[in-house]
């Protein structure tokens, strides 16, 4: 009897549950449910709107500035912005800036051609987007960021978008050239103040660093308007992403038939040795520039402020959705290895506590005319930017002959078991004879870069002067340079101040070596022989270079050809004697250049560095 009573109870409960579920389903059908994404919405109906709701009226275009910031808006729906709600808030001679005050998303429109560049995915292709979950929200969001809970030792870095975090837009205010607003992440409690500025042929996006607010979580990095100008692959249409990988590379649009999830991510100005760096076979990123072309439309982007704490992130179609996109990734904290032993062999990875800070982080997007929307036009626009705003000057041609660069090696050392062997290459007298032979053959437009002239030769770092006596000494080098000048040939002396292998210049690794955030003295490993050499603190390097300028001048050298180090690496230093951030190193380098230019009239007139065969002024990337 008890067994049959139990079954009756179970049957009764099942029947009641079925009735409740059926009633709930019928009630939901009567009320009507709102789809999560705009692409899921039936045609003609806005997300969450009732069937008889009236159509939204377009806002009147206006360029007037708001008198006061607007209060925080309600969290927007998980959808692309409604383009009917955009209004014009600024104009330049070539462009119009449209903005959606609910999300801060914007459009830049060419007055001449009517072409439009959006800060969000092109809605014409959004219905075909198949990516779901958090990354679908990321693609639609004006801001996505990565953070960590520093109070939890086991916490892992997480990515969240403003839309996913039910964010609100606060203090929206138009300005003379655009607008300002604060993206409030209500869940994670981050507040990111931004600004968008419109000028003649570009739009600039800005993060105002000093005003960023963090709650209990720590900001690692953020991407602002990451999908600006993004476009999917279209059959028969040329498209590509431009990245400054070495001398430059193109990531061409193509159908993702093999489900490839590869993407590009690299530090501007290369890795910072004070922190953890991924080991890749890619060329270092030397220029803070990027671009994207899709059909007749293109832009070239330039990181104009804060790029020393930036990365470049590029995602081909298929990596994260169907769109091809490229954007700066602004870094605020980064990973480093905290050693727990004297030798530094054991330890753990953690993140820097202090936030990297600059006045602002700005990315400028130059919008290219449809008649010149290609890689060449991007390069021309960037060259114009460097000349107009950075003072870069074109090299003047020296006659009609093609420039000819001669690299000479004075000497080097071959390591031995008991003693080292001195390998003599080219003495100063032999260098003069070589130049004479070349000029006799009609080669006139020459520049000589003389390396390995220091005591111990090419692989000896530290205490460069005087010139090795076995090569001719200071007097021999002076005579060679005078002879070269008589033939209208410039001579640069190659030098490396970033390493010290011999202890000269009063160098002590424990006192003068560059240190990472954990306090470990950093060393460079020569890939050829696995030999370790201490890296010199950047501020100490600056002192040594400035000290030696008079000696280069006394020899009559035309400049210093910096081999490795200066002009190629931008390292932070946590040595308490020479503490320097990457931003400080960049500014100090600029000051050194100005000091160099003031002395150039005397003799040391053109100190230059070379990266991948491209000549550029020192410390400009």
Coordinates of C-alpha atoms in Angstrom, one line a residue, residues 171-442:
X171 CA 28.4 63.0 -18.9
X172 CA 28.0 63.0 -22.7
X173 CA 29.0 66.5 -23.8
X174 CA 29.7 67.9 -27.3
X175 CA 32.8 70.0 -27.8
X176 CA 34.0 72.3 -30.6
X177 CA 35.5 69.3 -32.5
X178 CA 33.5 66.3 -31.2
X179 CA 32.4 65.0 -27.9
X180 CA 33.4 63.7 -24.4
X181 CA 31.9 61.0 -22.3
X182 CA 32.6 58.5 -19.6
X183 CA 32.0 54.7 -20.2
X184 CA 30.8 53.3 -16.8
X185 CA 31.2 49.6 -16.5
X186 CA 28.5 49.0 -13.8
X187 CA 29.5 45.4 -13.0
X188 CA 33.3 45.7 -12.8
X189 CA 33.1 49.3 -11.7
X190 CA 35.6 50.7 -14.2
X191 CA 35.0 54.3 -15.5
X192 CA 36.8 55.1 -18.7
X193 CA 36.7 58.8 -19.8
X194 CA 37.1 59.2 -23.6
X195 CA 37.0 61.9 -26.2
X196 CA 36.6 62.0 -30.0
X197 CA 38.0 64.8 -32.0
X198 CA 37.4 65.7 -35.7
X199 CA 40.0 67.6 -37.7
X200 CA 40.4 68.3 -41.4
X201 CA 41.0 64.7 -42.8
X202 CA 41.0 62.6 -39.6
X203 CA 39.1 61.6 -36.5
X204 CA 41.0 61.0 -33.3
X205 CA 39.9 58.8 -30.4
X206 CA 41.4 59.5 -26.9
X207 CA 41.5 57.9 -23.5
X208 CA 42.0 60.4 -20.7
X209 CA 44.3 58.4 -18.5
X210 CA 44.4 60.5 -15.3
X211 CA 40.6 60.3 -15.0
X212 CA 40.3 56.5 -15.2
X213 CA 38.7 55.0 -12.1
X214 CA 39.1 51.5 -10.9
X215 CA 37.1 49.6 -8.3
X216 CA 38.4 46.5 -6.6
X217 CA 39.7 45.1 -9.9
X218 CA 42.8 46.1 -11.8
X219 CA 42.8 47.2 -15.4
X220 CA 45.2 45.4 -17.7
X221 CA 44.4 46.8 -21.2
X222 CA 41.6 48.3 -23.2
X223 CA 40.5 48.7 -26.8
X224 CA 38.6 51.8 -27.7
X225 CA 36.3 51.6 -30.8
X226 CA 38.1 48.4 -31.9
X227 CA 35.9 47.8 -34.9
X228 CA 36.5 51.2 -36.5
X229 CA 36.4 50.8 -40.2
X230 CA 36.0 47.0 -40.0
X231 CA 34.8 45.2 -43.0
X232 CA 34.3 41.5 -44.0
X233 CA 35.7 39.7 -47.0
X234 CA 33.8 40.3 -50.2
X235 CA 34.3 38.2 -53.3
X236 CA 36.1 40.2 -56.1
X237 CA 36.9 43.1 -53.8
X238 CA 40.5 43.9 -52.7
X239 CA 41.0 44.2 -49.0
X240 CA 43.8 44.0 -46.5
X241 CA 45.1 45.1 -43.1
X242 CA 48.5 46.9 -43.0
X243 CA 50.7 46.1 -40.0
X244 CA 54.3 47.5 -39.5
X245 CA 55.8 44.1 -39.0
X246 CA 59.4 44.9 -39.8
X247 CA 59.4 47.0 -43.0
X248 CA 55.6 46.4 -43.3
X249 CA 53.3 43.5 -44.1
X250 CA 49.7 43.0 -45.5
X251 CA 47.1 40.6 -44.1
X252 CA 44.9 40.2 -47.1
X253 CA 41.1 39.6 -46.8
X254 CA 40.2 36.0 -47.7
X255 CA 37.5 33.5 -46.9
X256 CA 38.3 31.6 -43.8
X257 CA 37.8 28.1 -45.1
X258 CA 39.9 26.3 -42.6
X259 CA 38.5 28.0 -39.4
X260 CA 41.8 29.7 -38.7
X261 CA 41.8 31.6 -35.4
X262 CA 45.2 33.3 -35.8
X263 CA 45.5 37.0 -35.0
X264 CA 48.3 39.6 -34.7
X265 CA 49.4 41.2 -31.4
X266 CA 52.7 43.0 -30.9
X267 CA 54.2 45.7 -28.7
X268 CA 54.8 49.1 -30.2
X269 CA 58.6 49.7 -30.4
X270 CA 59.2 46.0 -29.6
X271 CA 59.3 44.1 -26.3
X272 CA 60.1 45.7 -23.0
X273 CA 62.8 43.6 -21.3
X274 CA 61.5 44.5 -17.8
X275 CA 58.4 42.4 -18.4
X276 CA 57.3 39.1 -19.8
X277 CA 57.4 38.9 -23.6
X278 CA 56.0 36.2 -25.9
X279 CA 58.7 34.6 -28.0
X280 CA 57.7 34.8 -31.7
X281 CA 59.5 34.8 -35.0
X282 CA 57.9 38.1 -36.0
X283 CA 59.9 41.2 -36.8
X284 CA 59.7 43.9 -34.1
X285 CA 57.0 46.6 -34.5
X286 CA 59.0 49.8 -34.9
X287 CA 56.4 52.3 -36.1
X288 CA 53.0 53.1 -34.3
X289 CA 51.1 53.0 -37.6
X290 CA 48.5 50.6 -39.1
X291 CA 45.8 50.7 -41.8
X292 CA 42.9 48.9 -43.4
X293 CA 41.6 48.9 -47.0
X294 CA 38.3 47.4 -48.2
X295 CA 37.4 48.1 -51.8
X296 CA 37.5 51.8 -52.5
X297 CA 37.6 52.7 -48.9
X298 CA 40.6 52.9 -46.6
X299 CA 42.2 54.5 -43.6
X300 CA 45.6 54.8 -42.0
X301 CA 45.8 54.9 -38.2
X302 CA 48.6 56.5 -36.2
X303 CA 49.1 56.2 -32.4
X304 CA 50.0 59.8 -31.6
X305 CA 50.2 59.7 -27.8
X306 CA 50.8 57.0 -25.3
X307 CA 52.1 54.5 -27.9
X308 CA 55.0 53.5 -25.6
X309 CA 52.4 51.6 -23.6
X310 CA 50.6 50.3 -26.5
X311 CA 50.2 47.1 -28.6
X312 CA 48.7 46.7 -32.1
X313 CA 46.0 44.1 -32.4
X314 CA 44.8 42.8 -35.8
X315 CA 42.1 40.2 -36.4
X316 CA 41.6 38.8 -39.9
X317 CA 38.1 37.6 -40.8
X318 CA 37.3 34.4 -39.0
X319 CA 39.5 35.0 -35.9
X320 CA 36.8 36.8 -34.0
X321 CA 33.7 37.0 -36.3
X322 CA 33.5 37.7 -40.0
X323 CA 35.0 41.2 -39.9
X324 CA 38.6 42.1 -40.6
X325 CA 39.7 44.7 -38.0
X326 CA 42.8 46.4 -36.5
X327 CA 43.1 48.5 -33.4
X328 CA 45.5 49.8 -30.7
X329 CA 45.4 47.9 -27.5
X330 CA 46.3 50.3 -24.7
X331 CA 48.4 48.6 -21.9
X332 CA 48.0 49.6 -18.2
X333 CA 49.6 46.7 -16.5
X334 CA 51.5 43.8 -17.8
X335 CA 52.8 40.4 -16.7
X336 CA 56.3 39.9 -15.2
X337 CA 58.2 37.0 -13.6
X338 CA 58.6 37.3 -9.8
X339 CA 61.6 35.2 -8.9
X340 CA 61.7 33.5 -5.5
X341 CA 65.4 32.4 -5.6
X342 CA 68.7 34.2 -5.9
X343 CA 69.4 32.8 -9.3
X344 CA 65.9 33.6 -10.6
X345 CA 65.3 30.1 -11.7
X346 CA 62.1 29.6 -9.7
X347 CA 59.1 31.9 -9.1
X348 CA 55.8 32.8 -10.5
X349 CA 54.1 35.2 -13.0
X350 CA 52.1 38.1 -11.7
X351 CA 51.1 41.6 -12.8
X352 CA 52.5 45.0 -12.0
X353 CA 50.6 46.8 -9.3
X354 CA 51.0 50.3 -10.4
X355 CA 49.1 51.4 -13.5
X356 CA 51.1 52.8 -16.5
X357 CA 49.9 56.3 -16.9
X358 CA 50.3 59.1 -19.5
X359 CA 48.3 62.3 -20.1
X360 CA 46.3 60.7 -22.8
X361 CA 46.3 57.8 -25.2
X362 CA 45.3 58.9 -28.7
X363 CA 44.8 57.1 -32.0
X364 CA 44.3 59.1 -35.1
X365 CA 42.5 57.7 -38.2
X366 CA 43.2 59.5 -41.5
X367 CA 40.4 58.8 -43.9
X368 CA 41.6 58.3 -47.4
X369 CA 40.0 59.6 -50.6
X370 CA 38.4 56.8 -52.7
X371 CA 40.8 57.7 -55.6
X372 CA 43.9 57.0 -53.4
X373 CA 42.8 54.3 -51.1
X374 CA 45.7 51.8 -51.0
X375 CA 49.0 51.0 -49.3
X376 CA 50.9 53.7 -51.2
X377 CA 48.4 56.4 -50.1
X378 CA 48.7 55.2 -46.5
X379 CA 52.5 55.6 -46.6
X380 CA 52.2 59.0 -48.2
X381 CA 49.8 60.2 -45.5
X382 CA 52.0 58.9 -42.7
X383 CA 55.1 60.5 -44.3
X384 CA 53.2 63.8 -44.4
X385 CA 52.3 63.4 -40.7
X386 CA 55.9 62.8 -39.8
X387 CA 57.1 65.8 -41.7
X388 CA 54.4 68.3 -40.6
X389 CA 54.2 67.3 -36.9
X390 CA 57.4 65.5 -36.1
X391 CA 59.8 67.6 -38.1
X392 CA 61.1 64.8 -40.3
X393 CA 63.0 66.2 -43.3
X394 CA 63.5 64.4 -46.6
X395 CA 67.1 63.3 -47.4
X396 CA 68.6 65.5 -50.0
X397 CA 70.1 63.7 -53.0
X398 CA 73.8 64.0 -53.3
X399 CA 74.3 64.2 -57.0
X400 CA 73.0 61.7 -59.5
X401 CA 74.8 58.6 -58.1
X402 CA 73.0 56.0 -56.0
X403 CA 74.1 56.1 -52.3
X404 CA 76.7 53.4 -51.5
X405 CA 77.2 52.3 -47.9
X406 CA 80.4 50.6 -46.8
X407 CA 80.5 48.5 -43.6
X408 CA 84.0 47.9 -42.3
X409 CA 85.0 45.6 -39.4
X410 CA 88.1 46.6 -37.5
X411 CA 88.6 43.5 -35.4
X412 CA 87.0 41.0 -33.1
X413 CA 87.8 38.3 -30.5
X414 CA 87.6 34.6 -30.8
X415 CA 87.0 32.9 -27.5
X416 CA 89.5 30.2 -26.5
X417 CA 89.9 27.7 -23.8
X418 CA 92.8 29.3 -22.0
X419 CA 93.1 32.6 -23.8
X420 CA 91.3 34.6 -26.5
X421 CA 92.6 35.2 -30.0
X422 CA 92.5 38.7 -31.6
X423 CA 91.2 38.6 -35.1
X424 CA 92.3 41.7 -37.0
X425 CA 90.0 42.7 -39.9
X426 CA 90.6 46.2 -41.3
X427 CA 93.1 48.7 -40.0
X428 CA 92.7 52.4 -40.5
X429 CA 95.4 52.4 -43.2
X430 CA 93.7 49.5 -45.0
X431 CA 90.4 51.3 -44.8
X432 CA 91.9 54.4 -46.5
X433 CA 93.3 52.1 -49.3
X434 CA 89.9 50.4 -49.7
X435 CA 88.2 53.8 -50.1
X436 CA 90.8 54.9 -52.6
X437 CA 90.2 51.7 -54.7
X438 CA 86.4 52.2 -54.7
X439 CA 86.6 55.9 -55.7
X440 CA 89.0 54.9 -58.5
X441 CA 86.3 52.6 -59.9
X442 CA 83.9 55.5 -60.0

